[in-house]
Amino acid sequence: MSDHHIRRLVIMRHAKADWPMGVPDHERPLEERGHREAPLAGRWLLKHGVVPDFILCSSALRTRQTCTWVCDELGDKAPTPKLEDGLYAASANRMLTVINHVPDTVTTLMVISHMPGVQDLAMHLASRDSDHDAYMDAATRYPTSALTVMETEKPWAELDGQDARLTHFKVPRH
């Protein structure tokens, strides 16, 4: 793969959320652990040079808070996130439809959303030449704050399945 044609996709599950009584699911906030772990994801991205130039974030409170922590860590390198109602409680197919509409000028896309869609999407897109250990980790567990990094030469509009190499699966923890 030639570097200038590679697009990277970062799929992140929101950080640990709380379940306060009487609060609608869409408005659930992060719990204390989530506030501690979400910034670690941003630090990992920065350390590994995986800085998104576009972020799509579910409109749910817990994903918005996760996104804020990640962007705080990215500092002036952070793009302005786009809130996407269609990513809330979305299936892998629905998420892929949203990704397929991302402009080709985006080289590193980050999607912050929910289970089971994030895991299903990573498994659906993972190509046969994916890193075996990263693939197995993502397939067997996808805890809160987990990140999957994938690479593809295809334009966003052409992603449809088994066409992105899963290179990293990371669960940022203290």
Tab-separated table of N, CA and C in Angstrom:
chain	number	residue	atom	x	y	z
A	1	MET	N	0.844	-1.193	0.000
A	1	MET	CA	0.000	0.000	0.000
A	1	MET	C	0.879	1.243	0.000
A	2	SER	N	0.581	2.155	-0.877
A	2	SER	CA	1.324	3.406	-0.885
A	2	SER	C	0.666	4.375	0.094
A	3	ASP	N	1.495	4.998	0.913
A	3	ASP	CA	1.006	5.820	2.024
A	3	ASP	C	0.014	6.911	1.640
A	4	HIS	N	0.208	7.541	0.487
A	4	HIS	CA	-0.647	8.682	0.174
A	4	HIS	C	-2.070	8.287	-0.204
A	5	HIS	N	-2.328	7.000	-0.421
A	5	HIS	CA	-3.680	6.556	-0.750
A	5	HIS	C	-4.385	5.885	0.426
A	6	ILE	N	-3.680	5.723	1.525
A	6	ILE	CA	-4.260	5.018	2.669
A	6	ILE	C	-5.180	5.929	3.461
A	7	ARG	N	-6.359	5.412	3.738
A	7	ARG	CA	-7.296	6.092	4.635
A	7	ARG	C	-7.338	5.270	5.912
A	8	ARG	N	-7.462	5.987	7.032
A	8	ARG	CA	-7.578	5.278	8.311
A	8	ARG	C	-8.945	5.552	8.917
A	9	LEU	N	-9.487	4.495	9.484
A	9	LEU	CA	-10.771	4.568	10.176
A	9	LEU	C	-10.537	4.158	11.617
A	10	VAL	N	-10.936	5.016	12.549
A	10	VAL	CA	-10.850	4.714	13.978
A	10	VAL	C	-12.283	4.546	14.470
A	11	ILE	N	-12.584	3.363	14.976
A	11	ILE	CA	-13.916	3.079	15.514
A	11	ILE	C	-13.777	2.995	17.027
A	12	MET	N	-14.494	3.855	17.738
A	12	MET	CA	-14.386	3.888	19.196
A	12	MET	C	-15.742	3.680	19.844
A	13	ARG	N	-15.749	2.852	20.874
A	13	ARG	CA	-16.922	2.727	21.728
A	13	ARG	C	-16.813	3.806	22.807
A	14	HIS	N	-17.921	4.439	23.129
A	14	HIS	CA	-17.913	5.484	24.162
A	14	HIS	C	-17.332	4.943	25.470
A	15	ALA	N	-16.886	5.852	26.317
A	15	ALA	CA	-16.335	5.488	27.626
A	15	ALA	C	-17.465	5.006	28.551
A	16	LYS	N	-17.080	4.494	29.712
A	16	LYS	CA	-18.019	3.897	30.669
A	16	LYS	C	-19.103	4.899	31.072
A	17	ALA	N	-20.356	4.486	30.863
A	17	ALA	CA	-21.494	5.363	31.156
A	17	ALA	C	-22.197	4.946	32.438
A	18	ASP	N	-22.888	5.897	33.021
A	18	ASP	CA	-23.687	5.680	34.224
A	18	ASP	C	-25.107	5.273	33.816
A	19	TRP	N	-25.857	4.727	34.774
A	19	TRP	CA	-27.257	4.345	34.556
A	19	TRP	C	-28.144	5.027	35.594
A	20	PRO	N	-28.190	6.364	35.615
A	20	PRO	CA	-29.010	7.026	36.648
A	20	PRO	C	-30.501	6.725	36.458
A	21	MET	N	-31.194	6.550	37.589
A	21	MET	CA	-32.630	6.260	37.560
A	21	MET	C	-33.397	7.376	36.852
A	22	GLY	N	-34.309	6.979	35.987
A	22	GLY	CA	-35.205	7.931	35.352
A	22	GLY	C	-34.604	8.752	34.218
A	23	VAL	N	-33.338	8.504	33.876
A	23	VAL	CA	-32.700	9.250	32.792
A	23	VAL	C	-32.852	8.443	31.498
A	24	PRO	N	-33.385	9.064	30.436
A	24	PRO	CA	-33.515	8.344	29.164
A	24	PRO	C	-32.141	7.887	28.665
A	25	ASP	N	-32.098	6.757	27.983
A	25	ASP	CA	-30.840	6.177	27.512
A	25	ASP	C	-29.993	7.193	26.739
A	26	HIS	N	-30.607	7.970	25.876
A	26	HIS	CA	-29.886	8.941	25.050
A	26	HIS	C	-29.155	9.985	25.902
A	27	GLU	N	-29.650	10.227	27.114
A	27	GLU	CA	-29.084	11.270	27.980
A	27	GLU	C	-28.204	10.725	29.106
A	28	ARG	N	-27.845	9.442	29.041
A	28	ARG	CA	-26.977	8.874	30.075
A	28	ARG	C	-25.588	9.502	30.017
A	29	PRO	N	-25.077	9.983	31.171
A	29	PRO	CA	-23.743	10.590	31.206
A	29	PRO	C	-22.655	9.540	31.453
A	30	LEU	N	-21.415	9.965	31.289
A	30	LEU	CA	-20.292	9.105	31.671
A	30	LEU	C	-20.244	8.999	33.191
A	31	GLU	N	-19.781	7.848	33.662
A	31	GLU	CA	-19.530	7.731	35.103
A	31	GLU	C	-18.075	8.126	35.341
A	32	GLU	N	-17.659	8.141	36.600
A	32	GLU	CA	-16.320	8.609	36.958
A	32	GLU	C	-15.223	7.885	36.170
A	33	ARG	N	-15.335	6.560	36.062
A	33	ARG	CA	-14.327	5.795	35.317
A	33	ARG	C	-14.280	6.238	33.855
A	34	GLY	N	-15.427	6.537	33.278
A	34	GLY	CA	-15.476	7.004	31.895
A	34	GLY	C	-14.737	8.318	31.710
A	35	HIS	N	-14.896	9.216	32.679
A	35	HIS	CA	-14.196	10.508	32.626
A	35	HIS	C	-12.684	10.322	32.767
A	36	ARG	N	-12.252	9.271	33.448
A	36	ARG	CA	-10.811	8.985	33.590
A	36	ARG	C	-10.254	8.331	32.331
A	37	GLU	N	-11.025	7.423	31.714
A	37	GLU	CA	-10.490	6.612	30.611
A	37	GLU	C	-10.601	7.262	29.232
A	38	ALA	N	-11.620	8.087	29.014
A	38	ALA	CA	-11.784	8.703	27.686
A	38	ALA	C	-10.557	9.516	27.259
A	39	PRO	N	-9.954	10.315	28.168
A	39	PRO	CA	-8.762	11.065	27.746
A	39	PRO	C	-7.602	10.146	27.337
A	40	LEU	N	-7.532	8.958	27.942
A	40	LEU	CA	-6.453	8.017	27.603
A	40	LEU	C	-6.517	7.614	26.139
A	41	ALA	N	-7.727	7.511	25.595
A	41	ALA	CA	-7.885	7.176	24.175
A	41	ALA	C	-7.281	8.287	23.313
A	42	GLY	N	-7.563	9.525	23.677
A	42	GLY	CA	-6.992	10.649	22.941
A	42	GLY	C	-5.474	10.662	23.007
A	43	ARG	N	-4.937	10.356	24.180
A	43	ARG	CA	-3.475	10.314	24.342
A	43	ARG	C	-2.868	9.202	23.486
A	44	TRP	N	-3.540	8.042	23.452
A	44	TRP	CA	-3.040	6.916	22.647
A	44	TRP	C	-3.014	7.306	21.170
A	45	LEU	N	-4.075	7.928	20.688
A	45	LEU	CA	-4.136	8.347	19.285
A	45	LEU	C	-2.991	9.298	18.952
A	46	LEU	N	-2.776	10.277	19.823
A	46	LEU	CA	-1.711	11.259	19.617
A	46	LEU	C	-0.338	10.585	19.607
A	47	LYS	N	-0.101	9.717	20.585
A	47	LYS	CA	1.182	9.026	20.711
A	47	LYS	C	1.493	8.172	19.484
A	48	HIS	N	0.445	7.576	18.884
A	48	HIS	CA	0.642	6.684	17.743
A	48	HIS	C	0.421	7.373	16.393
A	49	GLY	N	0.285	8.693	16.425
A	49	GLY	CA	0.158	9.446	15.179
A	49	GLY	C	-1.117	9.162	14.406
A	50	VAL	N	-2.159	8.758	15.123
A	50	VAL	CA	-3.450	8.486	14.483
A	50	VAL	C	-4.383	9.637	14.869
A	51	VAL	N	-4.202	10.756	14.195
A	51	VAL	CA	-4.978	11.947	14.520
A	51	VAL	C	-6.074	12.135	13.472
A	52	PRO	N	-7.329	12.052	13.903
A	52	PRO	CA	-8.421	12.174	12.934
A	52	PRO	C	-8.524	13.594	12.364
A	53	ASP	N	-8.851	13.668	11.073
A	53	ASP	CA	-9.145	14.978	10.503
A	53	ASP	C	-10.656	15.181	10.385
A	54	PHE	N	-11.424	14.158	10.778
A	54	PHE	CA	-12.887	14.266	10.803
A	54	PHE	C	-13.398	13.296	11.861
A	55	ILE	N	-14.324	13.753	12.703
A	55	ILE	CA	-14.911	12.894	13.735
A	55	ILE	C	-16.423	12.912	13.580
A	56	LEU	N	-16.999	11.722	13.491
A	56	LEU	CA	-18.446	11.550	13.521
A	56	LEU	C	-18.795	10.966	14.883
A	57	CYS	N	-19.700	11.608	15.583
A	57	CYS	CA	-20.024	11.214	16.950
A	57	CYS	C	-21.531	11.051	17.102
A	58	SER	N	-21.948	9.951	17.706
A	58	SER	CA	-23.355	9.760	18.039
A	58	SER	C	-23.830	10.951	18.866
A	59	SER	N	-25.109	11.278	18.734
A	59	SER	CA	-25.659	12.439	19.450
A	59	SER	C	-25.958	12.157	20.926
A	60	ALA	N	-25.776	10.912	21.391
A	60	ALA	CA	-26.023	10.583	22.796
A	60	ALA	C	-25.033	11.329	23.704
A	61	LEU	N	-25.469	11.666	24.915
A	61	LEU	CA	-24.628	12.416	25.845
A	61	LEU	C	-23.304	11.703	26.120
A	62	ARG	N	-23.328	10.390	26.368
A	62	ARG	CA	-22.099	9.675	26.727
A	62	ARG	C	-21.068	9.670	25.588
A	63	THR	N	-21.528	9.638	24.342
A	63	THR	CA	-20.580	9.699	23.226
A	63	THR	C	-20.059	11.122	23.045
A	64	ARG	N	-20.924	12.109	23.261
A	64	ARG	CA	-20.480	13.515	23.164
A	64	ARG	C	-19.430	13.814	24.224
A	65	GLN	N	-19.655	13.316	25.452
A	65	GLN	CA	-18.665	13.541	26.522
A	65	GLN	C	-17.351	12.830	26.208
A	66	THR	N	-17.434	11.611	25.694
A	66	THR	CA	-16.236	10.865	25.301
A	66	THR	C	-15.466	11.660	24.247
A	67	CYS	N	-16.177	12.158	23.266
A	67	CYS	CA	-15.581	12.927	22.178
A	67	CYS	C	-14.890	14.181	22.712
A	68	THR	N	-15.521	14.850	23.650
A	68	THR	CA	-14.928	16.058	24.238
A	68	THR	C	-13.593	15.746	24.900
A	69	TRP	N	-13.534	14.642	25.665
A	69	TRP	CA	-12.279	14.251	26.316
A	69	TRP	C	-11.204	13.920	25.286
A	70	VAL	N	-11.563	13.165	24.242
A	70	VAL	CA	-10.602	12.803	23.195
A	70	VAL	C	-10.074	14.074	22.528
A	71	CYS	N	-10.980	14.970	22.168
A	71	CYS	CA	-10.576	16.217	21.502
A	71	CYS	C	-9.721	17.100	22.409
A	72	ASP	N	-10.019	17.109	23.712
A	72	ASP	CA	-9.182	17.866	24.656
A	72	ASP	C	-7.747	17.372	24.599
A	73	GLU	N	-7.561	16.058	24.512
A	73	GLU	CA	-6.212	15.488	24.450
A	73	GLU	C	-5.535	15.786	23.118
A	74	LEU	N	-6.314	15.812	22.037
A	74	LEU	CA	-5.745	16.099	20.715
A	74	LEU	C	-5.376	17.574	20.577
A	75	GLY	N	-5.959	18.400	21.449
A	75	GLY	CA	-5.628	19.823	21.465
A	75	GLY	C	-5.947	20.512	20.147
A	76	ASP	N	-4.989	21.314	19.646
A	76	ASP	CA	-5.250	22.081	18.424
A	76	ASP	C	-5.266	21.200	17.174
A	77	LYS	N	-4.936	19.922	17.314
A	77	LYS	CA	-5.004	18.995	16.179
A	77	LYS	C	-6.408	18.410	16.014
A	78	ALA	N	-7.269	18.626	17.011
A	78	ALA	CA	-8.619	18.050	16.986
A	78	ALA	C	-9.505	18.766	15.968
A	79	PRO	N	-10.196	17.993	15.133
A	79	PRO	CA	-11.168	18.612	14.227
A	79	PRO	C	-12.452	18.935	15.003
A	80	THR	N	-13.310	19.741	14.426
A	80	THR	CA	-14.611	19.994	15.035
A	80	THR	C	-15.486	18.781	14.766
A	81	PRO	N	-15.944	18.080	15.812
A	81	PRO	CA	-16.738	16.867	15.596
A	81	PRO	C	-18.103	17.182	14.980
A	82	LYS	N	-18.603	16.229	14.229
A	82	LYS	CA	-19.947	16.352	13.667
A	82	LYS	C	-20.847	15.372	14.414
A	83	LEU	N	-21.885	15.900	15.067
A	83	LEU	CA	-22.841	15.038	15.752
A	83	LEU	C	-23.742	14.397	14.717
A	84	GLU	N	-23.962	13.103	14.873
A	84	GLU	CA	-24.717	12.335	13.894
A	84	GLU	C	-25.785	11.509	14.605
A	85	ASP	N	-27.045	11.959	14.517
A	85	ASP	CA	-28.156	11.218	15.135
A	85	ASP	C	-28.214	9.780	14.646
A	86	GLY	N	-27.840	9.558	13.386
A	86	GLY	CA	-27.907	8.226	12.789
A	86	GLY	C	-26.942	7.221	13.388
A	87	LEU	N	-25.998	7.675	14.232
A	87	LEU	CA	-25.058	6.745	14.869
A	87	LEU	C	-25.560	6.266	16.231
A	88	TYR	N	-26.630	6.876	16.739
A	88	TYR	CA	-27.160	6.462	18.038
A	88	TYR	C	-27.887	5.127	17.879
A	89	ALA	N	-27.447	4.131	18.658
A	89	ALA	CA	-28.029	2.781	18.630
A	89	ALA	C	-28.066	2.211	17.217
A	90	ALA	N	-27.066	2.543	16.412
A	90	ALA	CA	-27.041	2.136	15.006
A	90	ALA	C	-26.444	0.748	14.825
A	91	SER	N	-26.960	0.049	13.832
A	91	SER	CA	-26.381	-1.234	13.420
A	91	SER	C	-25.096	-0.948	12.640
A	92	ALA	N	-24.323	-1.990	12.408
A	92	ALA	CA	-23.105	-1.846	11.608
A	92	ALA	C	-23.449	-1.323	10.214
A	93	ASN	N	-24.531	-1.821	9.623
A	93	ASN	CA	-24.917	-1.364	8.285
A	93	ASN	C	-25.276	0.108	8.274
A	94	ARG	N	-25.981	0.557	9.309
A	94	ARG	CA	-26.352	1.975	9.391
A	94	ARG	C	-25.099	2.838	9.539
A	95	MET	N	-24.144	2.394	10.386
A	95	MET	CA	-22.890	3.138	10.554
A	95	MET	C	-22.122	3.204	9.238
A	96	LEU	N	-22.101	2.093	8.525
A	96	LEU	CA	-21.383	2.047	7.254
A	96	LEU	C	-22.012	3.013	6.245
A	97	THR	N	-23.321	3.111	6.251
A	97	THR	CA	-24.006	4.056	5.364
A	97	THR	C	-23.560	5.483	5.671
A	98	VAL	N	-23.437	5.817	6.956
A	98	VAL	CA	-22.968	7.149	7.357
A	98	VAL	C	-21.529	7.359	6.870
A	99	ILE	N	-20.662	6.359	7.078
A	99	ILE	CA	-19.256	6.437	6.651
A	99	ILE	C	-19.161	6.587	5.135
A	100	ASN	N	-20.015	5.883	4.404
A	100	ASN	CA	-19.995	5.946	2.936
A	100	ASN	C	-20.259	7.354	2.395
A	101	HIS	N	-20.796	8.231	3.225
A	101	HIS	CA	-21.088	9.604	2.793
A	101	HIS	C	-20.014	10.612	3.214
A	102	VAL	N	-18.929	10.133	3.805
A	102	VAL	CA	-17.838	11.018	4.228
A	102	VAL	C	-17.061	11.462	2.975
A	103	PRO	N	-16.713	12.733	2.889
A	103	PRO	CA	-15.961	13.229	1.725
A	103	PRO	C	-14.599	12.550	1.581
A	104	ASP	N	-14.158	12.362	0.351
A	104	ASP	CA	-12.877	11.709	0.081
A	104	ASP	C	-11.671	12.516	0.542
A	105	THR	N	-11.886	13.786	0.859
A	105	THR	CA	-10.785	14.610	1.349
A	105	THR	C	-10.365	14.197	2.763
A	106	VAL	N	-11.220	13.443	3.459
A	106	VAL	CA	-10.914	12.966	4.812
A	106	VAL	C	-9.970	11.766	4.703
A	107	THR	N	-8.815	11.858	5.381
A	107	THR	CA	-7.865	10.745	5.340
A	107	THR	C	-7.901	9.889	6.602
A	108	THR	N	-8.227	10.497	7.752
A	108	THR	CA	-8.368	9.730	8.995
A	108	THR	C	-9.705	10.099	9.626
A	109	LEU	N	-10.597	9.128	9.618
A	109	LEU	CA	-11.957	9.309	10.124
A	109	LEU	C	-12.098	8.592	11.456
A	110	MET	N	-12.687	9.268	12.436
A	110	MET	CA	-12.989	8.641	13.720
A	110	MET	C	-14.501	8.607	13.890
A	111	VAL	N	-15.006	7.446	14.311
A	111	VAL	CA	-16.428	7.273	14.585
A	111	VAL	C	-16.563	6.870	16.048
A	112	ILE	N	-17.350	7.627	16.819
A	112	ILE	CA	-17.567	7.321	18.236
A	112	ILE	C	-19.038	6.951	18.395
A	113	SER	N	-19.269	5.683	18.780
A	113	SER	CA	-20.653	5.218	18.829
A	113	SER	C	-20.828	4.140	19.903
A	114	HIS	N	-21.719	3.209	19.662
A	114	HIS	CA	-22.201	2.288	20.691
A	114	HIS	C	-22.074	0.817	20.278
A	115	MET	N	-22.132	-0.045	21.289
A	115	MET	CA	-22.253	-1.489	21.067
A	115	MET	C	-23.707	-1.800	20.743
A	116	PRO	N	-23.975	-2.845	19.998
A	116	PRO	CA	-23.019	-3.760	19.365
A	116	PRO	C	-22.510	-3.260	18.012
A	117	GLY	N	-23.011	-2.111	17.565
A	117	GLY	CA	-22.671	-1.612	16.230
A	117	GLY	C	-21.192	-1.429	15.973
A	118	VAL	N	-20.437	-0.880	16.961
A	118	VAL	CA	-19.007	-0.627	16.745
A	118	VAL	C	-18.240	-1.927	16.511
A	119	GLN	N	-18.524	-2.928	17.310
A	119	GLN	CA	-17.837	-4.212	17.154
A	119	GLN	C	-18.261	-4.892	15.848
A	120	ASP	N	-19.556	-4.886	15.576
A	120	ASP	CA	-20.052	-5.501	14.341
A	120	ASP	C	-19.443	-4.838	13.110
A	121	LEU	N	-19.311	-3.511	13.153
A	121	LEU	CA	-18.730	-2.778	12.031
A	121	LEU	C	-17.263	-3.163	11.830
A	122	ALA	N	-16.495	-3.193	12.913
A	122	ALA	CA	-15.078	-3.564	12.813
A	122	ALA	C	-14.920	-4.963	12.225
A	123	MET	N	-15.746	-5.896	12.679
A	123	MET	CA	-15.654	-7.269	12.185
A	123	MET	C	-16.104	-7.366	10.721
A	124	HIS	N	-17.095	-6.584	10.359
A	124	HIS	CA	-17.609	-6.584	8.987
A	124	HIS	C	-16.574	-6.031	7.997
A	125	LEU	N	-15.858	-4.999	8.423
A	125	LEU	CA	-14.891	-4.353	7.525
A	125	LEU	C	-13.530	-5.041	7.493
A	126	ALA	N	-13.201	-5.792	8.542
A	126	ALA	CA	-11.849	-6.372	8.657
A	126	ALA	C	-11.529	-7.324	7.499
A	127	SER	N	-10.404	-7.046	6.855
A	127	SER	CA	-9.962	-7.873	5.731
A	127	SER	C	-9.146	-9.066	6.244
A	128	ARG	N	-8.897	-9.997	5.333
A	128	ARG	CA	-8.166	-11.223	5.697
A	128	ARG	C	-6.725	-10.957	6.109
A	129	ASP	N	-6.169	-9.823	5.685
A	129	ASP	CA	-4.775	-9.523	6.040
A	129	ASP	C	-4.671	-8.669	7.307
A	130	SER	N	-5.744	-8.634	8.085
A	130	SER	CA	-5.730	-7.895	9.352
A	130	SER	C	-4.738	-8.508	10.330
A	131	ASP	N	-4.258	-7.687	11.259
A	131	ASP	CA	-3.402	-8.180	12.328
A	131	ASP	C	-4.199	-9.198	13.138
A	132	HIS	N	-3.698	-10.415	13.229
A	132	HIS	CA	-4.452	-11.516	13.843
A	132	HIS	C	-4.821	-11.233	15.305
A	133	ASP	N	-3.838	-10.809	16.104
A	133	ASP	CA	-4.103	-10.576	17.528
A	133	ASP	C	-5.107	-9.447	17.732
A	134	ALA	N	-4.942	-8.365	16.979
A	134	ALA	CA	-5.870	-7.240	17.091
A	134	ALA	C	-7.277	-7.676	16.677
A	135	TYR	N	-7.361	-8.459	15.612
A	135	TYR	CA	-8.655	-8.946	15.131
A	135	TYR	C	-9.335	-9.813	16.196
A	136	MET	N	-8.582	-10.733	16.774
A	136	MET	CA	-9.151	-11.644	17.777
A	136	MET	C	-9.588	-10.874	19.023
A	137	ASP	N	-8.798	-9.891	19.442
A	137	ASP	CA	-9.182	-9.065	20.595
A	137	ASP	C	-10.494	-8.329	20.321
A	138	ALA	N	-10.596	-7.714	19.157
A	138	ALA	CA	-11.806	-6.959	18.811
A	138	ALA	C	-13.014	-7.882	18.659
A	139	ALA	N	-12.774	-9.095	18.189
A	139	ALA	CA	-13.874	-10.044	17.972
A	139	ALA	C	-14.413	-10.607	19.279
A	140	THR	N	-13.545	-10.755	20.283
A	140	THR	CA	-13.963	-11.417	21.519
A	140	THR	C	-14.409	-10.469	22.608
A	141	ARG	N	-13.994	-9.203	22.528
A	141	ARG	CA	-14.408	-8.242	23.561
A	141	ARG	C	-14.312	-6.852	22.959
A	142	TYR	N	-15.201	-5.986	23.358
A	142	TYR	CA	-15.151	-4.604	22.871
A	142	TYR	C	-15.638	-3.713	24.012
A	143	PRO	N	-14.802	-3.605	25.079
A	143	PRO	CA	-15.229	-2.846	26.262
A	143	PRO	C	-15.327	-1.351	25.983
A	144	THR	N	-15.858	-0.630	26.958
A	144	THR	CA	-15.961	0.814	26.839
A	144	THR	C	-14.579	1.423	26.596
A	145	SER	N	-14.536	2.488	25.829
A	145	SER	CA	-13.327	3.229	25.435
A	145	SER	C	-12.439	2.482	24.441
A	146	ALA	N	-12.829	1.295	24.012
A	146	ALA	CA	-12.002	0.528	23.076
A	146	ALA	C	-11.922	1.228	21.727
A	147	LEU	N	-10.746	1.111	21.104
A	147	LEU	CA	-10.470	1.713	19.796
A	147	LEU	C	-10.031	0.643	18.818
A	148	THR	N	-10.567	0.683	17.619
A	148	THR	CA	-10.076	-0.152	16.527
A	148	THR	C	-9.546	0.792	15.458
A	149	VAL	N	-8.337	0.517	14.981
A	149	VAL	CA	-7.762	1.309	13.898
A	149	VAL	C	-7.688	0.411	12.667
A	150	MET	N	-8.225	0.917	11.558
A	150	MET	CA	-8.259	0.161	10.310
A	150	MET	C	-7.672	1.016	9.195
A	151	GLU	N	-7.113	0.354	8.179
A	151	GLU	CA	-6.554	1.058	7.021
A	151	GLU	C	-7.167	0.495	5.749
A	152	THR	N	-7.409	1.377	4.796
A	152	THR	CA	-7.953	0.953	3.511
A	152	THR	C	-7.449	1.880	2.414
A	153	GLU	N	-7.385	1.366	1.200
A	153	GLU	CA	-7.065	2.203	0.042
A	153	GLU	C	-8.342	2.652	-0.654
A	154	LYS	N	-9.474	2.081	-0.272
A	154	LYS	CA	-10.734	2.403	-0.932
A	154	LYS	C	-11.271	3.764	-0.501
A	155	PRO	N	-11.970	4.454	-1.392
A	155	PRO	CA	-12.688	5.663	-0.985
A	155	PRO	C	-13.782	5.276	0.021
A	156	TRP	N	-14.162	6.214	0.893
A	156	TRP	CA	-15.183	5.934	1.907
A	156	TRP	C	-16.455	5.387	1.267
A	157	ALA	N	-16.831	5.923	0.132
A	157	ALA	CA	-18.082	5.533	-0.523
A	157	ALA	C	-18.077	4.071	-0.982
A	158	GLU	N	-16.876	3.491	-1.123
A	158	GLU	CA	-16.784	2.116	-1.628
A	158	GLU	C	-16.581	1.066	-0.536
A	159	LEU	N	-16.401	1.492	0.708
A	159	LEU	CA	-16.251	0.515	1.787
A	159	LEU	C	-17.530	-0.299	1.901
A	160	ASP	N	-17.398	-1.624	1.901
A	160	ASP	CA	-18.615	-2.424	2.042
A	160	ASP	C	-18.415	-3.711	2.829
A	161	GLY	N	-17.214	-4.167	3.007
A	161	GLY	CA	-16.992	-5.370	3.803
A	161	GLY	C	-15.686	-6.046	3.451
A	162	GLN	N	-14.956	-6.459	4.469
A	162	GLN	CA	-13.667	-7.136	4.345
A	162	GLN	C	-12.690	-6.370	3.455
A	163	ASP	N	-12.765	-5.040	3.524
A	163	ASP	CA	-11.871	-4.259	2.674
A	163	ASP	C	-11.058	-3.221	3.445
A	164	ALA	N	-10.901	-3.446	4.750
A	164	ALA	CA	-10.059	-2.571	5.569
A	164	ALA	C	-9.222	-3.456	6.492
A	165	ARG	N	-7.937	-3.190	6.526
A	165	ARG	CA	-7.036	-3.981	7.358
A	165	ARG	C	-7.084	-3.485	8.791
A	166	LEU	N	-7.473	-4.360	9.708
A	166	LEU	CA	-7.497	-4.015	11.128
A	166	LEU	C	-6.049	-4.070	11.616
A	167	THR	N	-5.521	-2.923	12.041
A	167	THR	CA	-4.112	-2.850	12.434
A	167	THR	C	-3.905	-2.783	13.943
A	168	HIS	N	-4.853	-2.163	14.664
A	168	HIS	CA	-4.718	-2.018	16.116
A	168	HIS	C	-6.081	-2.158	16.795
A	169	PHE	N	-6.046	-2.776	17.959
A	169	PHE	CA	-7.211	-2.782	18.854
A	169	PHE	C	-6.667	-2.424	20.229
A	170	LYS	N	-7.162	-1.343	20.789
A	170	LYS	CA	-6.608	-0.843	22.052
A	170	LYS	C	-7.725	-0.536	23.034
A	171	VAL	N	-7.515	-0.964	24.276
A	171	VAL	CA	-8.438	-0.622	25.363
A	171	VAL	C	-7.654	0.241	26.344
A	172	PRO	N	-7.815	1.570	26.247
A	172	PRO	CA	-7.059	2.456	27.149
A	172	PRO	C	-7.522	2.320	28.589
A	173	ARG	N	-6.626	1.981	29.487
A	173	ARG	CA	-6.941	1.849	30.910
A	173	ARG	C	-5.810	2.439	31.719
A	174	HIS	N	-6.156	2.898	32.917
A	174	HIS	CA	-5.116	3.416	33.841
A	174	HIS	C	-4.259	2.277	34.351
